[in-house]
XYZ file of C-alpha atoms in Angstrom:
651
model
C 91.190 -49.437 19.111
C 91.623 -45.977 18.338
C 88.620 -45.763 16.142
C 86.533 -47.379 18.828
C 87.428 -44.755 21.486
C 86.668 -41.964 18.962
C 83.363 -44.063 17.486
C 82.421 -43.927 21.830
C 82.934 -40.474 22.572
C 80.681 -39.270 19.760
C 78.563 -41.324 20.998
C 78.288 -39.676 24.204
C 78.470 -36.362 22.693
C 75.483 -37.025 20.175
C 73.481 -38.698 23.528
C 74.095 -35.095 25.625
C 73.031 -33.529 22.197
C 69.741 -35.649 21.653
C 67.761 -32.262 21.786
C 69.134 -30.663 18.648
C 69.706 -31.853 15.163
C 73.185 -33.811 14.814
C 75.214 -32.664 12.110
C 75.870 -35.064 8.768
C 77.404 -38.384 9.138
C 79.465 -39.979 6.657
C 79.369 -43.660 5.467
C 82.469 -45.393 7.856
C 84.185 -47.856 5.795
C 86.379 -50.616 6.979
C 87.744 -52.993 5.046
C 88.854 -56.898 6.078
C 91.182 -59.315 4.342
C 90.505 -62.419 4.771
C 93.498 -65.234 5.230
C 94.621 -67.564 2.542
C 92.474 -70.735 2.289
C 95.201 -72.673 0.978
C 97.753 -72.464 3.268
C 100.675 -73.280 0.907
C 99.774 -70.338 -1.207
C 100.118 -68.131 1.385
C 103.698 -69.455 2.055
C 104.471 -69.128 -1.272
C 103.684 -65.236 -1.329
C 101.679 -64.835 -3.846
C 99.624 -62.294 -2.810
C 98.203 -59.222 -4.470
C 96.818 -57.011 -1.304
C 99.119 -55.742 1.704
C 98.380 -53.585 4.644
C 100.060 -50.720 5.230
C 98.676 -49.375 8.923
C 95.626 -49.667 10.642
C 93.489 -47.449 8.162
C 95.535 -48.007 4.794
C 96.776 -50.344 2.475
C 98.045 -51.321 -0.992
C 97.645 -53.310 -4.235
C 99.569 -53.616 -7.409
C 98.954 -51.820 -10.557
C 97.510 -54.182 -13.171
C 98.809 -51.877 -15.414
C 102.350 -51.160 -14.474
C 103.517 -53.880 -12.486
C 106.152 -51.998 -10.367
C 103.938 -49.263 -9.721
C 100.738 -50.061 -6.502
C 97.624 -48.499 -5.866
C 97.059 -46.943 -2.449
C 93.738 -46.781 -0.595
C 92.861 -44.638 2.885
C 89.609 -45.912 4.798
C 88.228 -45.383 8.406
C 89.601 -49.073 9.380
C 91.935 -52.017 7.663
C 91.965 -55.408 9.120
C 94.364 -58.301 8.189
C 94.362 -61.813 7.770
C 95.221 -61.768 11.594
C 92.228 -59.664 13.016
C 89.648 -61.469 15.046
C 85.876 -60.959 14.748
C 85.811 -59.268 18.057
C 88.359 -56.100 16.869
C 86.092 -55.918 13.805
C 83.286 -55.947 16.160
C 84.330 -53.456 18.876
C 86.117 -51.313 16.495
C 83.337 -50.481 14.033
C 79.819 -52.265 14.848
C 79.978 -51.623 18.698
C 80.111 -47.842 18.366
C 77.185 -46.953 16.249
C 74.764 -48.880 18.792
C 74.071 -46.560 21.165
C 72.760 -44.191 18.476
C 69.418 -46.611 18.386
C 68.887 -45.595 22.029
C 68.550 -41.890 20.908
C 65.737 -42.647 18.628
C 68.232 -42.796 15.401
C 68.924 -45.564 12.719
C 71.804 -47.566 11.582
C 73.105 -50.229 9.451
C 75.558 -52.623 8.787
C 76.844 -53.647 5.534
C 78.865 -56.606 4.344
C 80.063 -56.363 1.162
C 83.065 -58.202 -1.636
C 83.317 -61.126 -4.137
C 81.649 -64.061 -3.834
C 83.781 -66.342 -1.368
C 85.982 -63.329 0.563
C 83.989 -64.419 3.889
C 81.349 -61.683 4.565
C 78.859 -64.459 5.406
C 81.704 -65.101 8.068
C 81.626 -61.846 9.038
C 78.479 -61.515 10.099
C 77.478 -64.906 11.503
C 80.675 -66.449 12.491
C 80.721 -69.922 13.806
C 80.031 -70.924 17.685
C 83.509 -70.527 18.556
C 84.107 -67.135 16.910
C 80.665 -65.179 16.875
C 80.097 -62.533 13.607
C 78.682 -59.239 14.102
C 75.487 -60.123 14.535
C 75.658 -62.171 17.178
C 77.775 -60.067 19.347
C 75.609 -56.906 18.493
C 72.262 -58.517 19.593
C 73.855 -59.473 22.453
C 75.301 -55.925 23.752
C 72.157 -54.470 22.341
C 69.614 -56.202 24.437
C 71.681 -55.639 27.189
C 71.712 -51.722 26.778
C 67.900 -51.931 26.708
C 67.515 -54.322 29.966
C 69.367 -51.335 31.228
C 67.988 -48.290 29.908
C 64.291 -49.873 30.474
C 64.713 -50.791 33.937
C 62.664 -49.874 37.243
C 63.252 -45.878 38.208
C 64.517 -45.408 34.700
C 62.664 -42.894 32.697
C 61.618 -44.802 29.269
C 60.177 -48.244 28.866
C 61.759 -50.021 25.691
C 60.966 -53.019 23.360
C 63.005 -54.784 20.964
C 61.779 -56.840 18.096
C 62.849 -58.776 15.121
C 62.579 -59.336 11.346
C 64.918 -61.370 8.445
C 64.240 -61.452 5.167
C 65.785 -62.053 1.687
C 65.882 -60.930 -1.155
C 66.033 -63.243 -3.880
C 66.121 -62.787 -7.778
C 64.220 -59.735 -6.757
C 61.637 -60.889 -4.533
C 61.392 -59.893 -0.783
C 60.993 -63.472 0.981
C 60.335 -63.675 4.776
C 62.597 -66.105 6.356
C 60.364 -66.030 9.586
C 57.438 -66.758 7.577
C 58.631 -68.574 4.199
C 55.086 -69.082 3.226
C 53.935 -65.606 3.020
C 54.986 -65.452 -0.750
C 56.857 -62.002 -2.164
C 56.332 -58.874 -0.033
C 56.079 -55.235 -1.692
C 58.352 -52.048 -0.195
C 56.162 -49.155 0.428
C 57.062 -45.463 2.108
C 55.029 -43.763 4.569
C 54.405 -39.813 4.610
C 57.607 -39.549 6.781
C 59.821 -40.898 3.794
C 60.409 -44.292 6.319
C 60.636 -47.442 4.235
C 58.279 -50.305 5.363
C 57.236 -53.964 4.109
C 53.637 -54.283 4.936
C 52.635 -58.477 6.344
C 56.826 -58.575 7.529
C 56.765 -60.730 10.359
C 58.240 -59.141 13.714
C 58.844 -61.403 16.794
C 59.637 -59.697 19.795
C 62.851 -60.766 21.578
C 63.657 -59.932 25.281
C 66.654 -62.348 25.665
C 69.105 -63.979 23.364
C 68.021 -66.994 23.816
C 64.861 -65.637 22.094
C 66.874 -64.489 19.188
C 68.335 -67.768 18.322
C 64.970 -69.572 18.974
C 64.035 -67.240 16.020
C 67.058 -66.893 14.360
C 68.506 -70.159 13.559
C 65.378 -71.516 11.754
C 64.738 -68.473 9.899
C 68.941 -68.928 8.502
C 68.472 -71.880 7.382
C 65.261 -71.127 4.894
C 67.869 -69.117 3.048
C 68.713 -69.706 -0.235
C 72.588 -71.505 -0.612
C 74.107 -72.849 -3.834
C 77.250 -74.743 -4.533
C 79.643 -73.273 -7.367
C 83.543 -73.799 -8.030
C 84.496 -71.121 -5.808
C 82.393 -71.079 -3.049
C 79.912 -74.955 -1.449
C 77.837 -72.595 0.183
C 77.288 -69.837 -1.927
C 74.850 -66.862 -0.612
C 72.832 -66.613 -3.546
C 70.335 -63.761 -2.170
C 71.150 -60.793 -0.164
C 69.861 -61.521 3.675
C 68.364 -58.622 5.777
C 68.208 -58.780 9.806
C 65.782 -55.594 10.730
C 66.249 -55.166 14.769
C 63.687 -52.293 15.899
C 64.003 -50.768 19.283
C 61.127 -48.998 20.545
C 61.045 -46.424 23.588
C 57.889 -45.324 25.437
C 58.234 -42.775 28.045
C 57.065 -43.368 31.567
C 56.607 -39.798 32.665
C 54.968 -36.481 30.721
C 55.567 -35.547 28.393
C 55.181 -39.219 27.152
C 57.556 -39.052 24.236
C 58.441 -41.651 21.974
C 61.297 -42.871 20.062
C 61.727 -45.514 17.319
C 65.484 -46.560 16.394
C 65.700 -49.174 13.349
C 69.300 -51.576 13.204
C 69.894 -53.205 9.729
C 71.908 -55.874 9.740
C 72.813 -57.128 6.091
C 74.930 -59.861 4.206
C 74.993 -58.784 0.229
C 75.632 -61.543 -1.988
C 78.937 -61.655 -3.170
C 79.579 -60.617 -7.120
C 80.132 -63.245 -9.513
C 82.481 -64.115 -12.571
C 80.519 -67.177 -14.328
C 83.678 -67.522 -16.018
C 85.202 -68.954 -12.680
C 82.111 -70.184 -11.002
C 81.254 -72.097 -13.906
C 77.403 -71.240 -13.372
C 74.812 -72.883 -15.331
C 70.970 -72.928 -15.345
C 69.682 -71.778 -11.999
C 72.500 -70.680 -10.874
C 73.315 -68.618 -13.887
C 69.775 -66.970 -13.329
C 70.990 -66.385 -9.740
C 74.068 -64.886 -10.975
C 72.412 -62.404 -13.178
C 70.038 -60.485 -10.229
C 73.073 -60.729 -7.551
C 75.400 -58.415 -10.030
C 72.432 -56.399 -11.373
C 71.180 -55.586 -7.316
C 74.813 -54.962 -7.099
C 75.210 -52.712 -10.189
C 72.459 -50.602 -9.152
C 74.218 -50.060 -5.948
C 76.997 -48.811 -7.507
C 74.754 -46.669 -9.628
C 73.243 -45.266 -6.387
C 76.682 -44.729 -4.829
C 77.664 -42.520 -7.466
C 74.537 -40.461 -8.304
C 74.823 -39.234 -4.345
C 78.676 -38.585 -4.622
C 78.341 -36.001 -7.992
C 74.603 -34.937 -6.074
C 72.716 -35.844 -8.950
C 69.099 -34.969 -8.956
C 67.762 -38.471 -9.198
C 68.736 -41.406 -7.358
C 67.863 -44.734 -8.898
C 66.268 -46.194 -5.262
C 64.232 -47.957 -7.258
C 65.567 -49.370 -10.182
C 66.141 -52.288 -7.556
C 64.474 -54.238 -4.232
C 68.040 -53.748 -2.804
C 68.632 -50.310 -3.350
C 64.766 -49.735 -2.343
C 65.123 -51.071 1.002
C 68.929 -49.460 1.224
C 67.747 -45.974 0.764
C 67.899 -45.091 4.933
C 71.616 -46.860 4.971
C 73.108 -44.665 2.028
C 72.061 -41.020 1.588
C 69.077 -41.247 4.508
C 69.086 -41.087 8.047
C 71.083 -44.245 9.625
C 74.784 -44.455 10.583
C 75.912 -46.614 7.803
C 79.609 -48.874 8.169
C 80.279 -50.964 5.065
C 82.653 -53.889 5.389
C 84.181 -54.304 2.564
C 85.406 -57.866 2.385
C 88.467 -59.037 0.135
C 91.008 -61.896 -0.980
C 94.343 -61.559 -0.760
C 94.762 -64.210 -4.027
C 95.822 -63.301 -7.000
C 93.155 -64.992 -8.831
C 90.462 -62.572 -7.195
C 92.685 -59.376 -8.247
C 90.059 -57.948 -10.486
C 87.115 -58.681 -8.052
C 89.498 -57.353 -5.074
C 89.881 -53.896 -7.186
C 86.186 -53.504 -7.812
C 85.357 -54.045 -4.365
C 88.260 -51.370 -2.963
C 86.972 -48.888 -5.617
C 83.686 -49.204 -4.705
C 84.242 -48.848 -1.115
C 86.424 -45.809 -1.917
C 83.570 -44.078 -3.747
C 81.363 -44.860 -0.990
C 83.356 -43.192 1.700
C 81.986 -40.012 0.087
C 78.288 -40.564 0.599
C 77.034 -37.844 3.306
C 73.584 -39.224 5.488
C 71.403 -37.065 7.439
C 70.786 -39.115 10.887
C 68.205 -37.438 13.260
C 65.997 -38.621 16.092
C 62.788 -40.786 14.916
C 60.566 -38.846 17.931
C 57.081 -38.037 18.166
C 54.480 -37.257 21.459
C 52.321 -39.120 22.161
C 49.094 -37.839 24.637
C 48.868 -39.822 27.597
C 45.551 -41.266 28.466
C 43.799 -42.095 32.050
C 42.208 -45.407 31.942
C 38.062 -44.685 31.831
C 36.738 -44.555 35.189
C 33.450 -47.013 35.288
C 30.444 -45.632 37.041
C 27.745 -47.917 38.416
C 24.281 -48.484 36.562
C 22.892 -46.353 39.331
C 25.130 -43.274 38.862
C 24.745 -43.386 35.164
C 20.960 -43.081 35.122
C 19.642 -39.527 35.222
C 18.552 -37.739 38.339
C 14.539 -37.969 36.837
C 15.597 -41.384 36.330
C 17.597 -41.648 39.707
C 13.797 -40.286 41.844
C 12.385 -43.644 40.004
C 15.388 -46.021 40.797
C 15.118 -45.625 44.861
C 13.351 -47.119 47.025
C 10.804 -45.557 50.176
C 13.904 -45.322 52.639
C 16.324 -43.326 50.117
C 12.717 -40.839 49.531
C 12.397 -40.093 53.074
C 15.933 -39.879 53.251
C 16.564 -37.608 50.506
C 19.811 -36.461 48.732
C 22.254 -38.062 51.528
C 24.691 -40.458 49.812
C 25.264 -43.848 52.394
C 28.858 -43.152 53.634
C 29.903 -46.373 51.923
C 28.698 -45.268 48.631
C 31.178 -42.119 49.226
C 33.776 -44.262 50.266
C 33.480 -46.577 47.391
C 33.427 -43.013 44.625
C 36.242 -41.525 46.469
C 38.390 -44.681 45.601
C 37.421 -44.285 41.807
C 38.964 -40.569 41.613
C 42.400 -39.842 40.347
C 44.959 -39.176 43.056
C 45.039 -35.483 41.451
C 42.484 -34.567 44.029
C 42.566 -35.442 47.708
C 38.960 -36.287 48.471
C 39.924 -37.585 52.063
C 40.469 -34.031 53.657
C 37.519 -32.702 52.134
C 34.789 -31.363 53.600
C 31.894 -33.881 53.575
C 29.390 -31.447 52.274
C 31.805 -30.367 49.360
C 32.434 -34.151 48.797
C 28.651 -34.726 48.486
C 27.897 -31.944 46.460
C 30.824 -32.179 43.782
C 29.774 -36.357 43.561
C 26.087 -35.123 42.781
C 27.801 -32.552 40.074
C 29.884 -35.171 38.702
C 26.946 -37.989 38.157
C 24.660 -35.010 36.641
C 27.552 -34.328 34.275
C 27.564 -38.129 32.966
C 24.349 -38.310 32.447
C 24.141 -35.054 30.547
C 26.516 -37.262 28.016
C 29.928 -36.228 28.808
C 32.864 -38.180 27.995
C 36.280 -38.840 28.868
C 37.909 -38.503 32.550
C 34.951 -37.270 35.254
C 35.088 -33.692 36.338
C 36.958 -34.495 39.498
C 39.945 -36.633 38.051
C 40.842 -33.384 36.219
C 43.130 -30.668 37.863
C 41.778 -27.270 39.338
C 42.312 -24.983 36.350
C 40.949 -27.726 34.014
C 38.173 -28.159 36.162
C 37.481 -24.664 35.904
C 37.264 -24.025 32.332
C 34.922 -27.231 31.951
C 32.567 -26.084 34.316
C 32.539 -22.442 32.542
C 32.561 -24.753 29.163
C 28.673 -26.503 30.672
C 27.484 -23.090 31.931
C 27.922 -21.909 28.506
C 26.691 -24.395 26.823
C 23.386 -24.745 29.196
C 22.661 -20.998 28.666
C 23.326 -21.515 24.265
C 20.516 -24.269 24.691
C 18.054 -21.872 26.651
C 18.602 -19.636 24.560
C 17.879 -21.437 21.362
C 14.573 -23.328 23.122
C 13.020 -19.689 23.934
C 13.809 -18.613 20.468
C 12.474 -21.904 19.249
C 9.107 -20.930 20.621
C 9.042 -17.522 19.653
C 8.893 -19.150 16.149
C 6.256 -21.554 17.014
C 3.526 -19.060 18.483
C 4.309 -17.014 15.702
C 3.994 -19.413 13.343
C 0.778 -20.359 14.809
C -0.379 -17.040 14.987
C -0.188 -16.310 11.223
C -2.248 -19.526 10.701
C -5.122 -18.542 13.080
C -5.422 -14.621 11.004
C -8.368 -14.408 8.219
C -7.074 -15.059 4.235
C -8.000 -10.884 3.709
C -5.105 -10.239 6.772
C -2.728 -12.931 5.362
C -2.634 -11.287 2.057
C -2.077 -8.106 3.553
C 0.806 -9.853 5.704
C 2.333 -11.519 2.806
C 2.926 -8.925 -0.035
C 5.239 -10.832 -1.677
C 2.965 -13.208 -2.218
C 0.954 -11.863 -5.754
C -1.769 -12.979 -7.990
C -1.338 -14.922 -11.211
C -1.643 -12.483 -14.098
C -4.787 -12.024 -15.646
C -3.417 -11.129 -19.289
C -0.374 -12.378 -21.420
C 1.727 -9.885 -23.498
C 3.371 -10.720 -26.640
C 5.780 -8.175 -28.306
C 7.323 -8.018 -31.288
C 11.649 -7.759 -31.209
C 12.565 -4.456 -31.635
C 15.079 -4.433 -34.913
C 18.589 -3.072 -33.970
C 19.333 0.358 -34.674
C 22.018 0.175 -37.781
C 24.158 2.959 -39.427
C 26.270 3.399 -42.492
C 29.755 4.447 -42.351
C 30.247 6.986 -45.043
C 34.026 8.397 -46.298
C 34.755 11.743 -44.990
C 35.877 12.530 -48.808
C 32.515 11.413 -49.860
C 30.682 13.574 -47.363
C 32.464 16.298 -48.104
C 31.827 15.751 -51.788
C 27.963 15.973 -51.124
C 28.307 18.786 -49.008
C 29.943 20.806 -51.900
C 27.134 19.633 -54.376
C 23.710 21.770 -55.142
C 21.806 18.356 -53.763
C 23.146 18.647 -50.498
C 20.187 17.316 -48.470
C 20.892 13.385 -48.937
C 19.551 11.838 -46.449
C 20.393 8.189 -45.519
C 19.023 7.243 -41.994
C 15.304 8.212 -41.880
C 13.040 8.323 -39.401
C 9.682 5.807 -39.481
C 6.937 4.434 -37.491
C 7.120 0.600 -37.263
C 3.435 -1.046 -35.819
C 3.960 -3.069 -32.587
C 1.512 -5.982 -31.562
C 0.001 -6.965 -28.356
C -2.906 -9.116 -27.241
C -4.605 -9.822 -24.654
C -6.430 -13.125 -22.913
C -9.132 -14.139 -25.001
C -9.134 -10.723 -27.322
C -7.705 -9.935 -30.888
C -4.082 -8.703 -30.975
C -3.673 -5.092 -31.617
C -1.242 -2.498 -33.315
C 0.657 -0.135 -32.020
C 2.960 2.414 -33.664
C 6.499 3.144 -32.728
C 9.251 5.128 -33.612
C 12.488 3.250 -35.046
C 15.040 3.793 -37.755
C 15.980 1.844 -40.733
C 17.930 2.096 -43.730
C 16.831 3.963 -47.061
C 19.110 5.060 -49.757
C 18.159 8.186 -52.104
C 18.145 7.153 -55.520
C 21.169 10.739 -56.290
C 23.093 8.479 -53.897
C 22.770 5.206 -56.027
C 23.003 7.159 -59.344
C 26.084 8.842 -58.314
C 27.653 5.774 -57.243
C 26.951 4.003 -60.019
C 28.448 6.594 -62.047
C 31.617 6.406 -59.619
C 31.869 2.804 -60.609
C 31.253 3.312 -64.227
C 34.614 5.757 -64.467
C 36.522 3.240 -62.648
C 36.076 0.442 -64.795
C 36.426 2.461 -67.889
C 39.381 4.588 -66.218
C 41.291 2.501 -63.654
C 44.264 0.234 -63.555
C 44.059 -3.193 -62.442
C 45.735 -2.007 -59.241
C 42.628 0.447 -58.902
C 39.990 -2.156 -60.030
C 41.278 -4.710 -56.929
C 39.980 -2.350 -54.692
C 36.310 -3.141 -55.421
C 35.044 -5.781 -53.706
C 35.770 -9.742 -54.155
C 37.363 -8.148 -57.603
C 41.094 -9.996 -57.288
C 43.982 -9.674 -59.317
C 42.725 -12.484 -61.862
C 39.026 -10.169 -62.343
C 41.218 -6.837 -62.530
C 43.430 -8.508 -65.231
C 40.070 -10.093 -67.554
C 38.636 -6.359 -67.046
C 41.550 -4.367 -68.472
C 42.003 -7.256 -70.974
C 38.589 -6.960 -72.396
C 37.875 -2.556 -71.690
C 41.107 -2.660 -74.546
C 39.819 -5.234 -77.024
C 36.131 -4.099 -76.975
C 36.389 -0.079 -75.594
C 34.801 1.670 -72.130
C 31.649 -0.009 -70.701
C 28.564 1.989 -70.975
C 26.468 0.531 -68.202
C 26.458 -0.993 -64.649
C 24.212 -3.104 -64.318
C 22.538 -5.101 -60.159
C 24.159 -8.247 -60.968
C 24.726 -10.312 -57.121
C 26.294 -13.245 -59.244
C 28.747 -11.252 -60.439
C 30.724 -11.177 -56.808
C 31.059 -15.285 -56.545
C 32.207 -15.713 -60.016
C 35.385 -17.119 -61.064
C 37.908 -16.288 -63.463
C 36.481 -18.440 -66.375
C 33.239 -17.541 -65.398
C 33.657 -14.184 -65.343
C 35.318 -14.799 -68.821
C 31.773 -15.881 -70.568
C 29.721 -13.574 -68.724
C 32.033 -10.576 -70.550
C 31.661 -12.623 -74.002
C 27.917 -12.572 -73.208
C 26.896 -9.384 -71.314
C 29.449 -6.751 -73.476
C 27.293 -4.266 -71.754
C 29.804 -4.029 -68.296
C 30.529 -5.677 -64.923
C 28.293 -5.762 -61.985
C 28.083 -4.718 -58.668
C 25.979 -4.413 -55.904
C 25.962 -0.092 -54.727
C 24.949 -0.464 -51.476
C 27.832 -2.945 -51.015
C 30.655 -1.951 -53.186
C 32.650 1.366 -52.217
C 35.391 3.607 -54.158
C 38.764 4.405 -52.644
């Protein structure tokens, strides 16, 4: 009872502090034990779970028999506890939080056969949790919702299971597996999930009973009716505000009954139920992986490694108020499957959500006030529409056509203490601003200030379209203008406009300007000799053609440089080759060009078996040879090696 009062009072605290952002909520665990199902057991003792208080309890050490394991949770119920101090101690509390726009969920969790299908549905005599929360939650929102109370609400329903990892709705069996998508908002959604809306109880068990009993059951050694898929009972409460500013909330209530974990060594599953077996503890070892990638904050969480843990991800680590009921045995025979279940219950205790209000505006629109045929027609249209006693008449409305616009106004604007001039005018005003196209709420359902600004808003736009018709014919007398002028004017108007040209000129390319790069010690070196005037970029005259249409093409000289070498120059370099070959290493002779260590070594090699060379001789083989052939040219040509001047160079 203590944990209800405190479960109530943040409740009220969180409802005074809907405006702002409530602070993390931790996953409340409780955890149940059921009784003995064989009553002489029990009065035996054997029994391997006790309860200590109301929030702790005990189990013995598997390894050290005298020694027990402790465990602390948020709530511990015996073999004695009812379903209505499970109820009103844990479930009850976290309900009014879906009235404040915010989700939560309910989790029943254990080893196959330790009565969590019992907790949640109960029998007729003794009602689970979801009976007794539908109950108390439909009455909060006959309530909440009801005349002179500021939001309208709505509550609908959807069940579903998922079995061997396929989403199945039990409202609609037919409808085959369902997929689990996520909107922009990060809220998880099953697209073609049936929802009935329920307004009573007795609607939710005109729904609800059917839908149970398409759920899978199987019979094994432990359990006759087995749960052999997890069930899911999605309870959505929507909230619609009457008054501005028309705000809307959207609280989501899972309800949901995991199947138990299995030993097949007990159950004695075969075939099927084997199968069965096998995606029951995998969902289940996924959630465990889950549980403890959000307790050491990994940065992945494997949500979807499984349907369960897909359509889980709001209950643990997202935005609901989760409570897990963690449902045990107190035989010894279910010791291991009891110590699993308290350990994972212990880890998640530790798993932090973020719960916040699901809240959004939405604008509030008028319904569309419907004018006549003859108010929608245009006033050139109107003239044509009446008849010879409205012409001689004139613009005087009949009093009952007044009467009958005045009723079609918003109540924003008291037309009945209006001056009947003022009323006649501002109707006239109104009908020439529907025909003009305007949509939306007439000009005189708006407020004053609104009013204003769309009257300044026509002006405007009356005086842009003036403006852009007078401007429009500016260009169209101009245009005609130009056309009416004589061909002699129009070219003189035009100048951009030219001929075609008479003649056609064809150029020859202009060769790019080169230059040699000469050593500075070689410069200096013919500076210092008595033929100083070498010359090696000369000036010429290069002929240029043109032609014209329909004539021969003629030359024309230019001025342009190319490249001539003085025949000193390609002596002396020749001669500056000639003493390197006879007089350099092989270290000297690699620095001639494409001459390699290999050439360098056949050189020296054959300069000491057959003396200096005597001659260089304009040989442009000579640079691609290799080794071998390089060999037989020497046994062939003893006169000396060749090179290219202009593209060799001494260091």
């Amino acid at each position: 009872m203590a944990a209800a009062t405190s479960g109530a009072g943040r409740c009220r605290l969180s409802k005074m502090g809907a405006g702002r952002r409530p602070p993390p909520a931790r996953v409340r665990v409780a955890v149940r034990l059921r009784p003995f199902v064989d009553e002489t057991a029990g009065a035996n003792g054997t029994f391997c779970v006790r309860g200590l208080d109301s929030c702790s309890l005990e189990i013995a050490n598997w390894r050290n028999h005298q020694e027990t394991l402790k465990y602390q949770f948020d709530a511990f119920y015996g073999e004695r506890s009812s379903q209505q101090d499970i109820y009103a101690g844990s479930v009850q509390p976290i309900l009014r939080h879906l009235l404040e726009g915010q989700n939560a969920s309910v989790l029943a969790y254990g080893p196959t056969g330790a009565g969590k299908t019992h907790t949640m549905l109960g029998s007729p005599e003794q009602p689970g949790v979801i009976p007794r929360a539908l109950m108390d939650l439909l009455q909060l929102t006959r309530e909440e919702g009801a005349e002179g109370r500021p939001w309208t609400l709505s509550v609908t329903m959807s069940y579903l299971e998922i079995y061997q990892e396929k989403v199945l709705d039990l409202l609609d069996p037919a409808s085959g597996d369902l997929v689990i998508r996520e909107d922009c908002r990060g809220n998880i959604l099953i697209p073609g999930l049936t929802q009935k809306p329920i307004t009573s109880f007795a609607d939710f068990e005109r729904h609800f009973l059917p839908a149970s009993r398409n759920r899978t059951v199987g019979a094994t050694r432990l359990n006759q009716r087995s749960s052999r898929s997890h069930a899911v009972l999605l309870v959505k409460v929507d909230q619609r505000e009457r008054l501005a500013p028309f705000r809307q909330r959207e609280g989501k209530l899972y309800l949901i009954d995991l199947a138990g974990s299995e030993d097949n060594r007990r159950t004695g599953n075969k075939g099927l139920r084997l199968k069965e077996s096998g995606a029951i503890n995998t969902s289940l070892f996924v959630l465990g992986k889950v549980v403890d990638a959000l307790n050491q904050g990994l940065p992945r969480v494997p949500y979807r490694d499984s349907k369960l843990t897909r359509l889980l991800q709001d209950s643990l680590g997202g935005s609901a108020h989760s409570i897990l009921i963690a449902n045990i045995a107190p035989e010894r025979c279910f010791y291991l499957d009891t110590v699993s279940a308290l350990n994972f219950a212990a880890r998640s205790k530790e798993v932090i959500n973020r719960p916040f209000t699901n809240e959004s505006l939405q604008l509030h629109v008028f319904a569309p006030v419907k004018l006549s045929q003859k108010e929608q027609l245009g006033p050139s249209e109107a003239k044509k529409t009446r008849g010879p006693e409205e012409e001689e008449i004139g613009n005087p409305e009949p009093p009952a056509l007044l009467a009958s616009a005045s009723q079609k106004f918003s109540p924003l604007q008291k037309l009945s203490n209006m001056d009947p001039a003022m009323l006649k005018h501002l109707l006239s005003l109104d009908r020439l601003l529907g025909s003009q196209g305007t949509q939306g709420t007439p000009l005189l359902s708006t407020p004053r200030r609104e009013r204003m600004v769309l009257m300044k808003t026509v002006e405007e736009k009356d005086l842009e379209i003036e403006r852009l018709k007078m401007k429009q014919k500016e260009l169209e007398a101009k245009v005609l203008a130009q056309e009416a002028v004589d061909p002699k004017e129009k070219e003189k108007l035009s100048p951009t406009m030219h001929q075609p040209l008479a003649r056609r000129t064809v150029t020859v390319a202009k060769p790019l300007k080169k230059a040699v790069v000469i050593p500075l010690q070689l410069i200096q070196e013919q500076a210092a000799s008595p033929n100083a005037d070498i010359h090696i970029l000369k000036k010429s005259r290069k002929k240029k053609l043109e032609c014209l249409d329909g004539s021969e093409p003629l030359e024309k000289a230019e001025d342009c440089w190319e490249l001539q070498i003085s025949p000193e120059l390609l002596v002396h370099g020749r001669q500056k080759i000639l003493d390197l070959l006879n007089e350099g290493s092989a270290r000297d002779l690699r620095s001639l060009q494409r001459i390699g260590q290999k050439k360098a070594q056949l050189i020296v090699g054959w300069r000491k078996l057959h003396g200096p060379f005597s001659q260089v001789e304009d040989l442009e083989r000579v640079k691609v040879m290799s080794g071998k052939q390089l060999e037989s040219f020497l046994k062939a040509n003893i006169l000396g090696l060749a090179a290219a001047g202009q593209h060799c160079g001494a260091s």
